[in-house]
Short mmCIF file of C-alpha atoms and ligand atoms in Angstrom, two decimals:
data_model
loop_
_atom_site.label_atom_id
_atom_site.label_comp_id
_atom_site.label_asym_id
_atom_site.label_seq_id
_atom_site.Cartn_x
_atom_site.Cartn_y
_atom_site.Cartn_z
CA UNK O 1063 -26.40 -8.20 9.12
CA UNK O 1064 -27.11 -7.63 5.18
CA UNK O 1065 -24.33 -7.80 2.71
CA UNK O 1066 -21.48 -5.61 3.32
CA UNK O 1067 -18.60 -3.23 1.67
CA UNK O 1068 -14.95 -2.67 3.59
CA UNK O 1069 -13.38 0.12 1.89
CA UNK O 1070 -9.33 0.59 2.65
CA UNK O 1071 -9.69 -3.53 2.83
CA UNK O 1072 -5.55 -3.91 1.95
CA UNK O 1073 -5.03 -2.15 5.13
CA UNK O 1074 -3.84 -3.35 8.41
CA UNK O 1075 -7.56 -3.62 9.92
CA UNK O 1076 -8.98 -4.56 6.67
CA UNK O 1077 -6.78 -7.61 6.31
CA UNK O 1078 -8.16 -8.88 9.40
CA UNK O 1079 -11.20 -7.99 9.64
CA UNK O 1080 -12.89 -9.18 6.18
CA UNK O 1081 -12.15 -12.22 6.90
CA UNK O 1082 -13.90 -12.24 10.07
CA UNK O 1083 -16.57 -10.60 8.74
CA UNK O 1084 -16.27 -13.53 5.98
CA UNK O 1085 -16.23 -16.32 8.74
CA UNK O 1086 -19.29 -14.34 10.54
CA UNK O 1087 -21.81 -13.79 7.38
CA UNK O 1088 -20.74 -15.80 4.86
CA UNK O 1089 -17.81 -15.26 2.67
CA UNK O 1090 -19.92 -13.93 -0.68
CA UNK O 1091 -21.68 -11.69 1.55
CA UNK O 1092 -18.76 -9.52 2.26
CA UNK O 1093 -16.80 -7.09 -0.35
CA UNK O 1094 -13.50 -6.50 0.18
CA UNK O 1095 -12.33 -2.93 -1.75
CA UNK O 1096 -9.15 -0.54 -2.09
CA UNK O 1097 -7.24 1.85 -4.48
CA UNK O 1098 -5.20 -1.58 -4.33
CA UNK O 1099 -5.21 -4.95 -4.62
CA UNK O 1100 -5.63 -7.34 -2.00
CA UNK O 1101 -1.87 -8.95 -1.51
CA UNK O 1102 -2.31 -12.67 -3.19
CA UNK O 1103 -2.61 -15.50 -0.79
CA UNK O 1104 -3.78 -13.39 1.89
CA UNK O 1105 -7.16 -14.61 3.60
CA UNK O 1106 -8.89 -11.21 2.77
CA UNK O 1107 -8.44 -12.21 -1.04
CA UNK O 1108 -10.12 -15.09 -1.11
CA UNK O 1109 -13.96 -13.19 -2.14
CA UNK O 1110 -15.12 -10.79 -3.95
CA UNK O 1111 -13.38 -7.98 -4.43
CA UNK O 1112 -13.95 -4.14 -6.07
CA UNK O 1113 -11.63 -1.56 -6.55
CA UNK O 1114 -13.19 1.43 -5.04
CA UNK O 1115 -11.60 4.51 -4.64
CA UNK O 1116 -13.36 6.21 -1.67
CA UNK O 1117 -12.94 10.02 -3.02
CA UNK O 1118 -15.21 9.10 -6.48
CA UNK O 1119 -18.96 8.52 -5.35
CA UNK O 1120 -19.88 6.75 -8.48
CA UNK O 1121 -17.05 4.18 -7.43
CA UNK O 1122 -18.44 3.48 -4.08
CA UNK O 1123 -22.44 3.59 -5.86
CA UNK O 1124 -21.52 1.25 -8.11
CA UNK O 1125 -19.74 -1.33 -5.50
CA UNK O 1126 -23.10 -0.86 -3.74
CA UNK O 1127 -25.33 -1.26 -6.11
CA UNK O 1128 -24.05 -4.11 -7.75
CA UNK O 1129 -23.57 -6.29 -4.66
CA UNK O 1130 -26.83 -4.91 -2.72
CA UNK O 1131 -24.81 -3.54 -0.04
CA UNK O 1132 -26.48 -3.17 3.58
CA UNK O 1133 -23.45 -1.54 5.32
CA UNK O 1134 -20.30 -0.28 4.79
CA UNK O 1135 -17.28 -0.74 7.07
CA UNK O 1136 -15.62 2.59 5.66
CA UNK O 1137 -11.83 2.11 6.69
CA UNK O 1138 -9.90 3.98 4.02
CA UNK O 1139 -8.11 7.05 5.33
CA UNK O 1140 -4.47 8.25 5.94
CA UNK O 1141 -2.99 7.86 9.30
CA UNK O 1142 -1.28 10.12 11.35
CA UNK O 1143 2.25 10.41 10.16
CA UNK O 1144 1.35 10.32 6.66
CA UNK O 1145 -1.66 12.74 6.97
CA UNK O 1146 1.09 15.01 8.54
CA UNK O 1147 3.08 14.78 5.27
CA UNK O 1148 0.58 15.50 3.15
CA UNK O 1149 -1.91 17.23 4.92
CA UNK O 1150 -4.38 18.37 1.66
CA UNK O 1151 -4.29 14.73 0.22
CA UNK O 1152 -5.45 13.86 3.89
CA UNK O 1153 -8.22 15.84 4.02
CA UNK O 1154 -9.43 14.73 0.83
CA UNK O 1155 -9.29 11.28 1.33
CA UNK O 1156 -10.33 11.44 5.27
CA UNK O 1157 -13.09 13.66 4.88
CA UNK O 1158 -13.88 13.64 1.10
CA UNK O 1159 -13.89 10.12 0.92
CA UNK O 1160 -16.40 9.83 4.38
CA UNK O 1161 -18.77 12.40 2.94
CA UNK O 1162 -19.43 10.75 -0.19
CA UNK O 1163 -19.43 7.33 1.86
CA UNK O 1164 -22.37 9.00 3.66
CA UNK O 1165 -23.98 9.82 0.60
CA UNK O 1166 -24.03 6.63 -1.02
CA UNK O 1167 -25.08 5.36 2.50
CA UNK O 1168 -28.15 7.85 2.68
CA UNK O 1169 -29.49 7.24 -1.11
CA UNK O 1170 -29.32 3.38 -0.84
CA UNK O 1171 -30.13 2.90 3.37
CA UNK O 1172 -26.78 1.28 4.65
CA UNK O 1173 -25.59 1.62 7.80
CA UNK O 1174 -21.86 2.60 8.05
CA UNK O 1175 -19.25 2.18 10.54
CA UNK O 1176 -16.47 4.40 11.04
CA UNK O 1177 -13.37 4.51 13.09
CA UNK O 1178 -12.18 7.05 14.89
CA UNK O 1179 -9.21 7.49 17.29
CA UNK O 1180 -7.33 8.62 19.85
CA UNK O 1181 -5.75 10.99 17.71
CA UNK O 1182 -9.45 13.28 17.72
CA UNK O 1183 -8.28 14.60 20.87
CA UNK O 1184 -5.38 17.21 21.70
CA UNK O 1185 -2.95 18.68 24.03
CA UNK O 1186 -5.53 20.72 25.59
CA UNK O 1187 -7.97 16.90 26.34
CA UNK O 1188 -6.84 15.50 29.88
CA UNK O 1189 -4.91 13.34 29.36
CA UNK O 1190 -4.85 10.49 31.79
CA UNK O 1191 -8.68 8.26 31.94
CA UNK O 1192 -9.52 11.16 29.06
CA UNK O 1193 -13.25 10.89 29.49
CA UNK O 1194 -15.77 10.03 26.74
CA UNK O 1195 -17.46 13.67 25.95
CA UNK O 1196 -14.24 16.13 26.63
CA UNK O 1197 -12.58 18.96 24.72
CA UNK O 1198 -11.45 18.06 21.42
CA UNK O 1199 -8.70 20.05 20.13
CA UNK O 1200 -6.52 18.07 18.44
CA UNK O 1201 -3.13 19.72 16.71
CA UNK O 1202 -2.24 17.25 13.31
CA UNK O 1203 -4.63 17.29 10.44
CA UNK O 1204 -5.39 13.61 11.40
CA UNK O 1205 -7.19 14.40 15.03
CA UNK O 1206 -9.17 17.48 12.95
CA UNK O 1207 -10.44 15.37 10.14
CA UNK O 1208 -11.30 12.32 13.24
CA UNK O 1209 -13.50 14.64 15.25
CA UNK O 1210 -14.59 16.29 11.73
CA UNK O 1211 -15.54 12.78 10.89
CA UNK O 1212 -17.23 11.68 14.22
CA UNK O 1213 -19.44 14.87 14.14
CA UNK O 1214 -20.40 14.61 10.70
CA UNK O 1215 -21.44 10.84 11.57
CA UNK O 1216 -23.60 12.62 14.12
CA UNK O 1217 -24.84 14.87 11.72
CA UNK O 1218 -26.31 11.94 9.17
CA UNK O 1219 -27.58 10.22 12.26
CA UNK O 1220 -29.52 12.65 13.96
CA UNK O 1221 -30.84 14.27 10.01
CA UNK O 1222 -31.59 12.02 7.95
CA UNK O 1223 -31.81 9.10 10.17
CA UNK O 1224 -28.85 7.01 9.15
CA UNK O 1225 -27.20 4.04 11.42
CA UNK O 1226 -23.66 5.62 11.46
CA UNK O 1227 -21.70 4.09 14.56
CA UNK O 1228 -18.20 3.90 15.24
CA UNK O 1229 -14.90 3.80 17.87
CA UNK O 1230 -12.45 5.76 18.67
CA UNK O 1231 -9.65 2.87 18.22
CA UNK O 1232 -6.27 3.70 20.14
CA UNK O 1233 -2.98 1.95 18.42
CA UNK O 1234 -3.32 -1.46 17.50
CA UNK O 1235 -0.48 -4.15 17.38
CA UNK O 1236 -1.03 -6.90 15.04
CA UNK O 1237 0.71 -9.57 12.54
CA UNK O 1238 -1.07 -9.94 9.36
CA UNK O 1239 -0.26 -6.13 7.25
CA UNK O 1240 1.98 -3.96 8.70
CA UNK O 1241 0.75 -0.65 9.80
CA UNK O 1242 0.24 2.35 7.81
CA UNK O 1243 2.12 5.41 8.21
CA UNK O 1244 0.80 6.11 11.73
CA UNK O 1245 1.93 7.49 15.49
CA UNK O 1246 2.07 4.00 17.17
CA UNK O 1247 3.24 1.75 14.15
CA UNK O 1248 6.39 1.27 16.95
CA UNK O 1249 4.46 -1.13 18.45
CA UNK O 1250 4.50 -2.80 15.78
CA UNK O 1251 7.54 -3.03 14.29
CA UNK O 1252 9.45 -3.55 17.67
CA UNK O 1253 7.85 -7.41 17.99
CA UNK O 1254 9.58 -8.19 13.83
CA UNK O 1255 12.93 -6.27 15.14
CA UNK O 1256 13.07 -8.48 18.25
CA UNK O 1257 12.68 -11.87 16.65
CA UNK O 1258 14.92 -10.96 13.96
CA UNK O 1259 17.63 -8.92 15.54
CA UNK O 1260 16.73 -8.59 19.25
CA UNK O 1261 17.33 -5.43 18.91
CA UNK O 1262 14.86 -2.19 17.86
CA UNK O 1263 15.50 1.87 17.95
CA UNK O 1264 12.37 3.27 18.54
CA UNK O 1265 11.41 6.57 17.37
CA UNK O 1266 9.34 7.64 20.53
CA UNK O 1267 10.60 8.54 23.86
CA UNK O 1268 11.23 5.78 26.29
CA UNK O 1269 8.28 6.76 28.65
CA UNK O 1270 5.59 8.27 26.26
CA UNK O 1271 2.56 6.05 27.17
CA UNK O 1272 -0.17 5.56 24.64
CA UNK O 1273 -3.44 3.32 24.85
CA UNK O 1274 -3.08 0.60 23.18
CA UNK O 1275 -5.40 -2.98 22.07
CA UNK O 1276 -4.27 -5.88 19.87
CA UNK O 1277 -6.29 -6.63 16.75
CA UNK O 1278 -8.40 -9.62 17.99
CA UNK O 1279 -10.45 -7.15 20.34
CA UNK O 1280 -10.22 -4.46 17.95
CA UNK O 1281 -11.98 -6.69 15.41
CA UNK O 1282 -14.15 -7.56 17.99
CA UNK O 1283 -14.99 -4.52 18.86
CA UNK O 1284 -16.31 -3.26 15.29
CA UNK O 1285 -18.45 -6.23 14.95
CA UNK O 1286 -20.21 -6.00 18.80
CA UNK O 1287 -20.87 -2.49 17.62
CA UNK O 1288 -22.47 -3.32 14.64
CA UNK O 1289 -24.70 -5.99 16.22
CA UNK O 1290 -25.51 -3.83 19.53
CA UNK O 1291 -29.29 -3.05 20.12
CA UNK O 1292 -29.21 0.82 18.64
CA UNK O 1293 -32.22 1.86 21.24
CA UNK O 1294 -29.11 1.34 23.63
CA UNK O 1295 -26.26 3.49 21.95
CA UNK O 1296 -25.95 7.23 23.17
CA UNK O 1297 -22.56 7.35 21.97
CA UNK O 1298 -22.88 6.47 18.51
CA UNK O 1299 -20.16 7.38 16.63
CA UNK O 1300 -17.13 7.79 18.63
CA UNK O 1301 -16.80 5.54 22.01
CA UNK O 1302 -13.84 5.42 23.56
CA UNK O 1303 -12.17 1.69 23.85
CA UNK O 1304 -9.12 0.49 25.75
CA UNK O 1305 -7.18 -2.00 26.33
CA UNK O 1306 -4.16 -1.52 27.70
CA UNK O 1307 -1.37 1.46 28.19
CA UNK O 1308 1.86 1.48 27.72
CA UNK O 1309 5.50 3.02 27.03
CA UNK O 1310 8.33 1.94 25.14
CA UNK O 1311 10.55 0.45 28.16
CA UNK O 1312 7.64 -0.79 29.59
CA UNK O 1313 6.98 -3.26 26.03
CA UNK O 1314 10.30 -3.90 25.89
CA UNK O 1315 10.46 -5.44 29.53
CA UNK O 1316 7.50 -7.33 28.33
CA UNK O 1317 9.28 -8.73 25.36
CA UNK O 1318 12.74 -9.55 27.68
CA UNK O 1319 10.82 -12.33 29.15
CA UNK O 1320 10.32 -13.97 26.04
CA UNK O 1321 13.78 -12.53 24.30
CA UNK O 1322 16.07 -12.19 27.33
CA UNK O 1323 18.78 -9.85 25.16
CA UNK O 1324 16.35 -7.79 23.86
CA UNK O 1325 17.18 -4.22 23.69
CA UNK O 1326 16.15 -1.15 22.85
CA UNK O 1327 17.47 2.14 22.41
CA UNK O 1328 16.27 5.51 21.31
CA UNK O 1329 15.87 7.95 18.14
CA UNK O 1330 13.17 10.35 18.77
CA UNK O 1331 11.53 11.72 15.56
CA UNK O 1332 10.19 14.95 16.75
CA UNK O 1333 7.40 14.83 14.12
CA UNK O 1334 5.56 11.19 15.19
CA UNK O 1335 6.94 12.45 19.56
CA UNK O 1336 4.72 15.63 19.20
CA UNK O 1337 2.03 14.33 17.65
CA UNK O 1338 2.39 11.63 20.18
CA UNK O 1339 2.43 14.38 22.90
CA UNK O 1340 -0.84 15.58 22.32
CA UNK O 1341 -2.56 12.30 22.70
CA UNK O 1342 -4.24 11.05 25.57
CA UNK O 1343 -2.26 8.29 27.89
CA UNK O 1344 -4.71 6.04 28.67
CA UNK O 1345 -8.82 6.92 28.30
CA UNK O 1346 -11.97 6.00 30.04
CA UNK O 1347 -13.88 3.68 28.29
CA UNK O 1348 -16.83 3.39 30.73
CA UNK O 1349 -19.73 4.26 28.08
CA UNK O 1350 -18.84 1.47 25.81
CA UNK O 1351 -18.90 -1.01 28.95
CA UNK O 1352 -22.18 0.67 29.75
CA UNK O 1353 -24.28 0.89 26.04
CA UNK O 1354 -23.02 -2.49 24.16
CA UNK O 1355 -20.94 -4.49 27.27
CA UNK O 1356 -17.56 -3.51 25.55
CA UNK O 1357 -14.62 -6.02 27.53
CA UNK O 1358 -11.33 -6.30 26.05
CA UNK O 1359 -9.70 -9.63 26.18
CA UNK O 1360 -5.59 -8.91 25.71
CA UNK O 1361 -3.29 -7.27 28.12
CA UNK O 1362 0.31 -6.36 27.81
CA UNK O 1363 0.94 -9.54 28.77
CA UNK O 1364 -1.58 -12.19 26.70
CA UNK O 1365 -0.59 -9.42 23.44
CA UNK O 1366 3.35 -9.89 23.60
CA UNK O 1367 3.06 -13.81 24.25
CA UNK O 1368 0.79 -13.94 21.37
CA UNK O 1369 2.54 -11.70 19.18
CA UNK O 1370 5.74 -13.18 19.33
CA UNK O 1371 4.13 -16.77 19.04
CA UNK O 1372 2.89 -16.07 15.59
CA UNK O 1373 5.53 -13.62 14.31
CA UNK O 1374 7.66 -16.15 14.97
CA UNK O 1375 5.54 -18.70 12.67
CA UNK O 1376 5.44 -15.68 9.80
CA UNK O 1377 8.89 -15.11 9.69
CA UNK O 1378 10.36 -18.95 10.06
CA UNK O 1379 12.94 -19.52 6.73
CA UNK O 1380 11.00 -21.44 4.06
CA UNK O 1381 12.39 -25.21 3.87
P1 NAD Z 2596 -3.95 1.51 6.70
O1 NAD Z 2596 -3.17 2.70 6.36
O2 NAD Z 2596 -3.26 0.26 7.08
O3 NAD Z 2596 -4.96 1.15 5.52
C1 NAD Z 2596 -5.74 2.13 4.88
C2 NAD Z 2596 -6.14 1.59 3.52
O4 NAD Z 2596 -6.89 2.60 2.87
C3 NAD Z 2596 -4.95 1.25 2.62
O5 NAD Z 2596 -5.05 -0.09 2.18
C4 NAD Z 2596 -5.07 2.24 1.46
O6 NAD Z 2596 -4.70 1.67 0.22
C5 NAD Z 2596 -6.54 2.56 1.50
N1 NAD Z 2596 -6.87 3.85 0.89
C6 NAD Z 2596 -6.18 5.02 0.98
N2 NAD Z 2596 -6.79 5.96 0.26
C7 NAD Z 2596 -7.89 5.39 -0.29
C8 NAD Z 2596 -8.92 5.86 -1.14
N3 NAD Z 2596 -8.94 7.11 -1.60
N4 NAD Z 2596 -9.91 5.00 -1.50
C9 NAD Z 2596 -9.89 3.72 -1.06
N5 NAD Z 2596 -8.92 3.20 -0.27
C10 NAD Z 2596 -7.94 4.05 0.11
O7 NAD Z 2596 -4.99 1.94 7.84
P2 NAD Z 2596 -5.63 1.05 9.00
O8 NAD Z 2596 -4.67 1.00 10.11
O9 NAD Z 2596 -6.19 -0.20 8.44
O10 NAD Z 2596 -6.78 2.05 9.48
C11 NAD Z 2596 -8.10 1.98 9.00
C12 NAD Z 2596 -8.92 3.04 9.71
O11 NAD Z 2596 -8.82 2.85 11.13
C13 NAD Z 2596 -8.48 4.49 9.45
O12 NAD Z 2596 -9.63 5.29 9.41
C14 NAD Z 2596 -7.66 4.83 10.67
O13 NAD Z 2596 -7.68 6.20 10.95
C15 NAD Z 2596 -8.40 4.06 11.75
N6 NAD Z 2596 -7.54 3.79 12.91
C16 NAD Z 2596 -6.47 2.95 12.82
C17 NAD Z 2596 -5.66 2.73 13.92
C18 NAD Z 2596 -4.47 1.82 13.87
O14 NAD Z 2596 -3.70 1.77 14.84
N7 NAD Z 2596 -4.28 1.06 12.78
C19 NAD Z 2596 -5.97 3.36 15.13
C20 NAD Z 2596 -7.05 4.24 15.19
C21 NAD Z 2596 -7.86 4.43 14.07
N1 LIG Z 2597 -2.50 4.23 15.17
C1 LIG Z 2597 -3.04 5.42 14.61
C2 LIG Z 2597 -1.95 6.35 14.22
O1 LIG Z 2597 -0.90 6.29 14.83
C3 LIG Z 2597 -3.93 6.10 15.64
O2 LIG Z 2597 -5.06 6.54 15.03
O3 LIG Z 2597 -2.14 7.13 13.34
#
């Protein structure tokens, strides 16, 4: 691997995953960019650094240029709940900002990787082991500009030659940023309420189950993708991945048997329960085991232990 650009680097993947790119390559050989800056003290801001906003090309060209990028991780995007608010800035920033990341990519010869999700497929995908090529209908401006984005990563691929790969991630629980604005930031946010109130109201229904994978295999997972041999990869741009599936009640049990009074009640935001609703409950991740030996290594179990290990460490009063 060359020298690299991570746009949407502030973000709750980028925070994590720069510096493992850092600790992988060599920290001066990985660029760390957003609209904003990197929070100070936080590993991903210790290296170079651009701001780059994703929806002007002559941004990301210059970032390029002037470091010699190789390949961009292109992260930048609006999640689900936000996209939903603001559907036309979504769409800009989702698709605008991938296109011109494609450009830049085709005129200078850098791979790029892209993430995807679960939220490219709909109410009309099935929706239990959803299978790797299915229908793709998805309902929220978020799942249309995901599948818009995995085709049009097909597109540069199979024209004009270009290494495009990427995942479709499902939600991802994690300690460093706080999620984004998306569907399964719950999962989240219930392991901070727990430690610091044993208590969380969660804004999906008890038993809505979702995929989910905690950020060590997610992280993982972009960089085995990268580094797979390409003459192996049918799937380029949008495997599925999994982890683990869950609901609510069922996390909540988890956490019990590391918070015994834990509890957890209910306030269902109908926006964030449909969108929910038309996203698979677990998928079938079989091609990514097949093409580049995808495993995860975190289950419900290994994830909450974990989780509440460190959050516990991050939120400890200052002496
Ligand atoms: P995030 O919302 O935490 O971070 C996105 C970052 O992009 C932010 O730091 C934001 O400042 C930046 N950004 C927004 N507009 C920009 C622009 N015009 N130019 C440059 N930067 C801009 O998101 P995340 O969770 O880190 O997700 C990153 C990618 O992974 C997205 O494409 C998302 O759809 C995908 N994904 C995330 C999850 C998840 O659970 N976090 C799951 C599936 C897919
Ligand atoms: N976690 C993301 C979201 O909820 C899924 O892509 O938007």
């Amino acid at each position: 691997m060359g020298r690299i650009l991570v746009t949407g680097a502030a973000g709750q993947i980028g925070s994590e995953l720069v510096p493992a790119l850092r600790e992988r390559y060599g920290a001066d050989r990985v660029v760390a960019s957003d609209l904003r800056m990197l929070p100070a003290g936080s590993p991903a801001a210790e290296g170079p650094f651009e701001v780059v906003d994703c929806v002007h090309v002559s941004e990301i060209e210059a970032a390029v240029q002037r470091h010699e990028i190789d390949a961009i991780y292109h992260l930048a995007a609006l999640l689900s709940a936000v996209a939903e608010e603001q559907p036309r800035v979504a769409w800009n920033v989702n698709m605008g900002g991938l296109y011109r990341v494609l450009e830049v990519a085709r005129q200078h010869g850098c791979a790029v990787f892209l993430p995807s999700s679960i939220g490219a497929f709909g109410p009309t995908t099935p929706r239990e082991a959803t299978p790797q090529d299915t229908l793709q209908r998805p309902t929220t401006i978020y799942g249309i500009t995901k599948v818009s984005a995995e085709l049009l990563c097909d597109y540069y691929h199979q024209r004009f030659g270009l290494d495009t790969r990427g995942i479709r991630l499902p939600g991802l629980i994690s300690h460093v940023a706080k999620p984004g604005g998306g569907t399964t930031d719950w999962a989240v946010e219930i392991f901070y309420q727990a430690i610091r109130y044993a208590h969380y109201t969660c804004f999906l229904r008890a038993d809505c189950c979702l995929d989910m994978m905690y950020m060590p295999d997610a992280i993982r997972a972009m960089i085995e993708l990268m580094e797979a041999d390409p003459d192996r990869l049918i799937h380029r741009n949008a495997f599925n991945l999994s982890a683990m599936h869950f609901t609510p009640e069922r996390l909540a049990q988890e956490i019990r048997r590391h918070v015994p009074d834990f509890a957890i009640d209910y306030d269902v935001d109908p926006v964030r329960q449909a969108i929910a609703d038309s996203w698979p409950a677990s998928v079938d991740d079989s091609a990514a085991r097949e093409e580049w030996g995808w495993q995860p290594r975190y289950d419900i179990a290994s994830t909450t232990r974990d989780m509440l290990e460190r959050l516990r460490e991050k939120l400890r009063p200052a002496r």
